[in-house]
Short mmCIF file of C-alpha atoms and ligand atoms in Angstrom, two decimals:
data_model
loop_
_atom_site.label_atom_id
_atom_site.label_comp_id
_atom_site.label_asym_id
_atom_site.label_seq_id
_atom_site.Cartn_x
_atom_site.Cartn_y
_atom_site.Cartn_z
CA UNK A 1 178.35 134.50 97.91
CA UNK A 2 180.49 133.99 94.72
CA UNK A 3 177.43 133.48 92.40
CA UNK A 4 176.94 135.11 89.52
CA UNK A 5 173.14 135.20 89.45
CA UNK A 6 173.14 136.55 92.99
CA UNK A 7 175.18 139.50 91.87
CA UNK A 8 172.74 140.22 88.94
CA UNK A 9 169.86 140.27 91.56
CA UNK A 10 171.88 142.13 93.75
CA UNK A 11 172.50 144.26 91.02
CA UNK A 12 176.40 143.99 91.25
CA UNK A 13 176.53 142.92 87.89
CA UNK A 14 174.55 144.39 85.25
CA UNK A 15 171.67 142.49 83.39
CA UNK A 16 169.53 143.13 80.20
CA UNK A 17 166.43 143.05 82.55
CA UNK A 18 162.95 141.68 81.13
CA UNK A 19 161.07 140.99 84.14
CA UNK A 20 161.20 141.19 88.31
CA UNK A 21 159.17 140.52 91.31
CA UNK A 22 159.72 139.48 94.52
CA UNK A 23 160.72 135.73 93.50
CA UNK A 24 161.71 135.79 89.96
CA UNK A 25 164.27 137.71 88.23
CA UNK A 26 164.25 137.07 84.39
CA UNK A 27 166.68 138.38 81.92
CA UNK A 28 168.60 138.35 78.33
CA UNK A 29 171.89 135.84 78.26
CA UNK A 30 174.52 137.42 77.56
CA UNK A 31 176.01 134.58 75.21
CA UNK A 32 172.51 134.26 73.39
CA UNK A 33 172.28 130.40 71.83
CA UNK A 34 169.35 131.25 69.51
CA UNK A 35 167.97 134.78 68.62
CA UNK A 36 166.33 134.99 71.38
CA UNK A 37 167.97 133.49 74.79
CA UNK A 38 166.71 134.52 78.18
CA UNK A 39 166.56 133.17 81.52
CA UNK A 40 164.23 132.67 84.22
CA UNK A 41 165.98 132.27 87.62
CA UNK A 42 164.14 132.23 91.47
CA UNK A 43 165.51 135.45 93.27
CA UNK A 44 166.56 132.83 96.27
CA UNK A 45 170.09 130.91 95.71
CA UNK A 46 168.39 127.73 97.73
CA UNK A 47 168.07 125.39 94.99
CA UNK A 48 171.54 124.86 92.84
CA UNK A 49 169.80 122.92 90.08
CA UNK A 50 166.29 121.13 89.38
CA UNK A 51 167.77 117.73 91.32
CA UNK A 52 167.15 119.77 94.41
CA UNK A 53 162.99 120.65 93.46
CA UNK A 54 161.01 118.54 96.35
CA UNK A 55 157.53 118.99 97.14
CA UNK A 56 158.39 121.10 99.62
CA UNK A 57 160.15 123.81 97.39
CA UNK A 58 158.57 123.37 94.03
CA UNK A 59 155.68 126.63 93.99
CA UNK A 60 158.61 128.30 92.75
CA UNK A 61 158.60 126.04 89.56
CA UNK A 62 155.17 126.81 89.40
CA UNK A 63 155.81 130.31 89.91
CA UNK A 64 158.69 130.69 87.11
CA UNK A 65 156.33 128.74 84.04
CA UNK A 66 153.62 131.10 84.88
CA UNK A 67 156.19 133.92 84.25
CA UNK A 68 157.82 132.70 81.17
CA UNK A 69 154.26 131.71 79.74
CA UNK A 70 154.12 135.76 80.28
CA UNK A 71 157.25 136.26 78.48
CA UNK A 72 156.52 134.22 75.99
CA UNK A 73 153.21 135.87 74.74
CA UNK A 74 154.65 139.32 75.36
CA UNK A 75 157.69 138.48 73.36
CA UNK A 76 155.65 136.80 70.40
CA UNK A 77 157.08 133.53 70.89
CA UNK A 78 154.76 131.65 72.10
CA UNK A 79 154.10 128.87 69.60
CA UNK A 80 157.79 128.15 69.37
CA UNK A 81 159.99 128.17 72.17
CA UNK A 82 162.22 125.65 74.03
CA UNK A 83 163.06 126.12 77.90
CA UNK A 84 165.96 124.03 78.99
CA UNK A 85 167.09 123.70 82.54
CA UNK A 86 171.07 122.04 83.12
CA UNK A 87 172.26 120.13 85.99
CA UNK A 88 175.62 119.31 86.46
CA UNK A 89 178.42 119.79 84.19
CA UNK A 90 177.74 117.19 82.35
CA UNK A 91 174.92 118.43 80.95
CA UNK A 92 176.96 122.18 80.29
CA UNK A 93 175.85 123.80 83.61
CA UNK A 94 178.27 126.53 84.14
CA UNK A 95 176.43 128.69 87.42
CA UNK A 96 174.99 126.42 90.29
CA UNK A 97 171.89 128.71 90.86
CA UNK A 98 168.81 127.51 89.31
CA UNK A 99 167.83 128.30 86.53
CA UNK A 100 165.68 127.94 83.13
CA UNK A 101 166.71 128.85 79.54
CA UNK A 102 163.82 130.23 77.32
CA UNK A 103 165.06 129.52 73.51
CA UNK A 104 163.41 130.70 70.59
CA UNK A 105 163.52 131.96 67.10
CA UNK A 106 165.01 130.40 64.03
CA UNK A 107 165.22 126.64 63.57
CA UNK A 108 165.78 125.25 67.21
CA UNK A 109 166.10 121.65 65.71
CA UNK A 110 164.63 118.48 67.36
CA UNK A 111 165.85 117.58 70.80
CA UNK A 112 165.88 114.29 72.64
P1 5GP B 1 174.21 126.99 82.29
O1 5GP B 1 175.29 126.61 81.31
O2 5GP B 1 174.72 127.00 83.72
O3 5GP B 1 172.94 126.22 82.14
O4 5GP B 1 173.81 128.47 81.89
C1 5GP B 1 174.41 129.61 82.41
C2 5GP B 1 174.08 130.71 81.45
O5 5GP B 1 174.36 131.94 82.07
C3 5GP B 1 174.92 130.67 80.15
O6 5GP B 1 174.06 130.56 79.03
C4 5GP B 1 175.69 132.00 80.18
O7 5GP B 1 175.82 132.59 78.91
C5 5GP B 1 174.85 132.84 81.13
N1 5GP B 1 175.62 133.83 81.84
C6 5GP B 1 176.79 133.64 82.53
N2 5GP B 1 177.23 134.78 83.08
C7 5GP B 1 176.32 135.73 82.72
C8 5GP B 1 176.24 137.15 82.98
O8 5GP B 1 177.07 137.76 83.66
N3 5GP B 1 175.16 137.79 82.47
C9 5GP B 1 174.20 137.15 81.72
N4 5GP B 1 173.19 137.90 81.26
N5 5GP B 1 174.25 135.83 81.46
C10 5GP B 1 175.30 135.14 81.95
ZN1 ZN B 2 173.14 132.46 93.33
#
């Protein structure tokens, strides 16, 4: 599969690594759009973007904001973070692979 995210599971492509388990793979972005930039992604390339979540699928939701409310603390950002999630290229998304941004430091400025 042609998917960048897969490869950094897989391990093809090389990632600055903050977290792993058998679901979740978390790591730095490499084109950081705050001082601190990381994503959360599900280790399975099932869902391409949060339009796909169903009742069915969603534990792994569940499962990923349990693990950046981990990062968050162990990172000392806790009281100020954003996490964003795109869908479709409209909205800027670039890899079809779900996924959630964790944004923090500095002035992240008001949002919708
Ligand atoms: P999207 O725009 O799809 O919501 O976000 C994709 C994100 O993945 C972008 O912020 C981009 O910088 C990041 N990204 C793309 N390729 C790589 C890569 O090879 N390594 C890392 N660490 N991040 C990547
Ligand atoms: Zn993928």
């Amino acid at each position: 599969m042609d998917c960048v995210f897969c490869k950094i599971v897989a391990g093809e492509i090389p990632s600055k690594k903050l977290y792993e388990d058998e679901q979740v793979y978390a790591f730095y972005d490499i084109a950081p759009a705050a001082p601190v930039h990381f994503l959360v992604i599900p280790k399975s390339h099932e869902l391409t973007c949060a339009a796909d979540i169903n009742e069915q699928n969603s534990e792994i939701v569940a499962h990923i904001f349990s693990v950046i409310s981990r990062l968050v603390r162990e990172l000392g950002i806790e009281n100020g973070f954003r996490v964003v999630t795109n869908c479709g290229e409209p909205a800027g998304q670039t890899v079809h692979h779900l996924h959630f941004h964790v944004l923090a430091g500095g002035d992240l400025g008001a949002m919708a």
